[in-house]
Amino acid sequence: MSFDPQSLEKIPRHVALIMDGNGRWAQERGLPRIEGHKEGAQSVRAVLRAAAQAGVEFITVYAFSTENWKRPAREVDGLMKLLISSLNAYEQELHDNHIRLRVMGQFDRLPLLVRKRLKKTLDATAHYTDHTFIIALSYGSRMEIADASRQIAEKVKSGELQAKEIDEQMISDHLYLPDVPDPELMVRTSGELRLSNFLLWQLSYSEFHITDTYWPDFREEQFFQALEAYNARDRRYGGVKKSR
Ligand code: FPP
């Protein structure tokens, strides 16, 4: 598909994606669920490439939620192994497009091998500033907000802060990646209309694009369609529509 980012009036700086439908994609083909996840990992790569082409600075993908630990051990193990093999597969792409890898979530809860593999790419790409690829791993938004609240409470307790100084910006500043701008666009695949504990604070003003496409079928073309849908929206932040 030929896509010209110049044809769009506005490109979001940050797109967050809930990658849903891997299991159903596999099930419909009579394959084990992990095959859906593997194909989904190819979609992540396609989205990274498309985002770099379109000039999107930040991509956040919801790869593993705090709730996902409850999945059968075999699937959890398969996902952790897939994460390692995917990082190997993406590495060159990250360097070619100057993409910095970051992670958000309970890093310490991940298996040692995964942490080590992540650390290698986190370090190797830390100097890139053009694009950022954020993987939400063992991530839960309520937990993130609770963690931020605890940190702020500790500062009040120690006298570093006063309770009356707490405002929205201060809460944002205590989230996992305070320097990352809020996503302007959130994409969820496979048609579900839920946030599933993903970036609850950061998505307060974001546009949502829900597509019936299963994540393994979400590639460059579908990403560009999401950008086009975003472009057609009029964001007002609760204000009055401006007259043109
Ligand atoms: C949701 O589909 C998907 C996940 C829980 C895992 C997503 C992980 C990947 C795409 C693996 C690669 C990721 C990276 C960053 C390398 P589901 O299993 O809930 O699907 P279903 O709702 O159809 O069962």
CSV table of N, CA, C and O in Angstrom, one decimal, residues 4-5 7 37 58-59 67 73-76 102 107 110-111 113 121 128 135 145 149 151 153 167 188 197 203 208 221:
chain,number,residue,atom,x,y,z
A,4,ASP,N,1.3,8.2,2.1
A,4,ASP,CA,2.1,9.4,2.1
A,4,ASP,C,1.7,10.1,3.4
A,4,ASP,O,0.7,10.8,3.5
A,5,PRO,N,2.6,10.1,4.4
A,5,PRO,CA,2.3,10.8,5.6
A,5,PRO,C,2.1,12.3,5.4
A,5,PRO,O,1.3,12.9,6.2
A,7,SER,N,0.2,13.5,3.4
A,7,SER,CA,-1.2,13.7,3.1
A,7,SER,C,-2.0,14.0,4.3
A,7,SER,O,-3.2,14.4,4.3
A,37,HIS,N,0.4,-15.6,19.0
A,37,HIS,CA,1.3,-14.6,19.6
A,37,HIS,C,2.5,-14.4,18.7
A,37,HIS,O,3.0,-13.3,18.5
A,58,PHE,N,6.4,7.9,19.4
A,58,PHE,CA,6.3,6.9,20.5
A,58,PHE,C,5.3,5.9,20.2
A,58,PHE,O,4.2,6.2,19.7
A,59,ILE,N,5.7,4.6,20.3
A,59,ILE,CA,4.7,3.5,20.2
A,59,ILE,C,4.8,2.8,21.5
A,59,ILE,O,5.8,2.4,22.0
A,67,GLU,N,-2.5,-9.1,35.0
A,67,GLU,CA,-3.5,-10.2,35.0
A,67,GLU,C,-3.1,-11.4,34.1
A,67,GLU,O,-3.5,-12.5,34.4
A,73,ALA,N,0.6,-21.8,32.7
A,73,ALA,CA,2.1,-21.6,32.7
A,73,ALA,C,2.7,-21.8,31.4
A,73,ALA,O,3.7,-21.1,31.0
A,74,ARG,N,2.2,-22.7,30.6
A,74,ARG,CA,2.7,-23.0,29.3
A,74,ARG,C,2.7,-21.8,28.4
A,74,ARG,O,3.6,-21.4,27.6
A,75,GLU,N,1.5,-21.1,28.4
A,75,GLU,CA,1.4,-19.9,27.6
A,75,GLU,C,2.3,-18.7,28.1
A,75,GLU,O,2.9,-18.0,27.3
A,76,VAL,N,2.3,-18.6,29.4
A,76,VAL,CA,3.2,-17.5,30.0
A,76,VAL,C,4.6,-17.7,29.6
A,76,VAL,O,5.3,-16.8,29.1
A,102,ARG,N,12.1,1.1,25.5
A,102,ARG,CA,11.9,1.3,26.9
A,102,ARG,C,10.8,0.3,27.4
A,102,ARG,O,10.1,-0.2,26.6
A,107,PHE,N,9.2,-4.7,36.3
A,107,PHE,CA,10.4,-5.3,35.6
A,107,PHE,C,10.9,-6.5,36.5
A,107,PHE,O,11.3,-7.5,35.9
A,110,LEU,N,9.7,-10.2,36.1
A,110,LEU,CA,10.0,-10.9,34.9
A,110,LEU,C,11.1,-11.9,35.1
A,110,LEU,O,12.0,-11.7,36.0
A,111,PRO,N,11.1,-13.1,34.4
A,111,PRO,CA,12.2,-14.0,34.6
A,111,PRO,C,13.5,-13.4,34.3
A,111,PRO,O,13.6,-12.5,33.4
A,113,LEU,N,16.1,-14.3,32.7
A,113,LEU,CA,16.6,-14.3,31.3
A,113,LEU,C,16.0,-13.2,30.5
A,113,LEU,O,16.6,-12.6,29.6
A,121,THR,N,19.2,-4.7,25.1
A,121,THR,CA,18.6,-3.8,24.1
A,121,THR,C,18.3,-2.4,24.7
A,121,THR,O,18.4,-1.4,24.0
A,128,TYR,N,19.2,6.7,21.4
A,128,TYR,CA,18.4,7.2,20.3
A,128,TYR,C,17.3,8.1,20.8
A,128,TYR,O,16.7,7.8,21.8
A,135,ILE,N,7.4,-1.1,25.7
A,135,ILE,CA,6.7,-2.4,25.9
A,135,ILE,C,6.2,-2.4,27.3
A,135,ILE,O,6.9,-2.3,28.2
A,145,ILE,N,-0.7,3.8,39.2
A,145,ILE,CA,-1.3,5.0,39.9
A,145,ILE,C,-1.1,4.8,41.4
A,145,ILE,O,-0.7,5.7,42.1
A,149,SER,N,1.0,7.2,43.9
A,149,SER,CA,0.4,7.7,45.1
A,149,SER,C,1.3,7.5,46.3
A,149,SER,O,1.5,8.3,47.2
A,151,GLN,N,4.5,6.9,46.4
A,151,GLN,CA,5.8,7.8,46.3
A,151,GLN,C,5.5,9.2,46.8
A,151,GLN,O,6.3,9.8,47.5
A,153,ALA,N,3.0,10.1,48.8
A,153,ALA,CA,2.7,10.1,50.2
A,153,ALA,C,4.0,10.0,51.0
A,153,ALA,O,4.1,10.7,52.0
A,167,ASP,N,-1.0,18.0,42.6
A,167,ASP,CA,-2.0,18.4,41.5
A,167,ASP,C,-1.8,17.3,40.4
A,167,ASP,O,-1.0,16.4,40.5
A,188,ARG,N,-7.2,-0.4,19.6
A,188,ARG,CA,-7.4,-1.7,20.2
A,188,ARG,C,-7.9,-2.6,19.0
A,188,ARG,O,-8.8,-2.3,18.3
A,197,ASN,N,-7.3,-2.0,32.0
A,197,ASN,CA,-6.3,-1.6,32.9
A,197,ASN,C,-5.0,-1.1,32.2
A,197,ASN,O,-3.9,-1.2,32.7
A,203,LEU,N,-4.6,8.0,29.1
A,203,LEU,CA,-5.5,8.0,27.9
A,203,LEU,C,-6.7,8.9,28.1
A,203,LEU,O,-7.7,8.8,27.4
A,208,PHE,N,-9.8,7.1,20.5
A,208,PHE,CA,-9.8,5.6,20.5
A,208,PHE,C,-10.1,5.1,19.1
A,208,PHE,O,-11.1,5.6,18.5
A,221,GLU,N,-0.6,-1.5,6.7
A,221,GLU,CA,-1.8,-0.9,6.1
A,221,GLU,C,-2.9,-0.5,7.2
A,221,GLU,O,-3.5,0.6,7.1
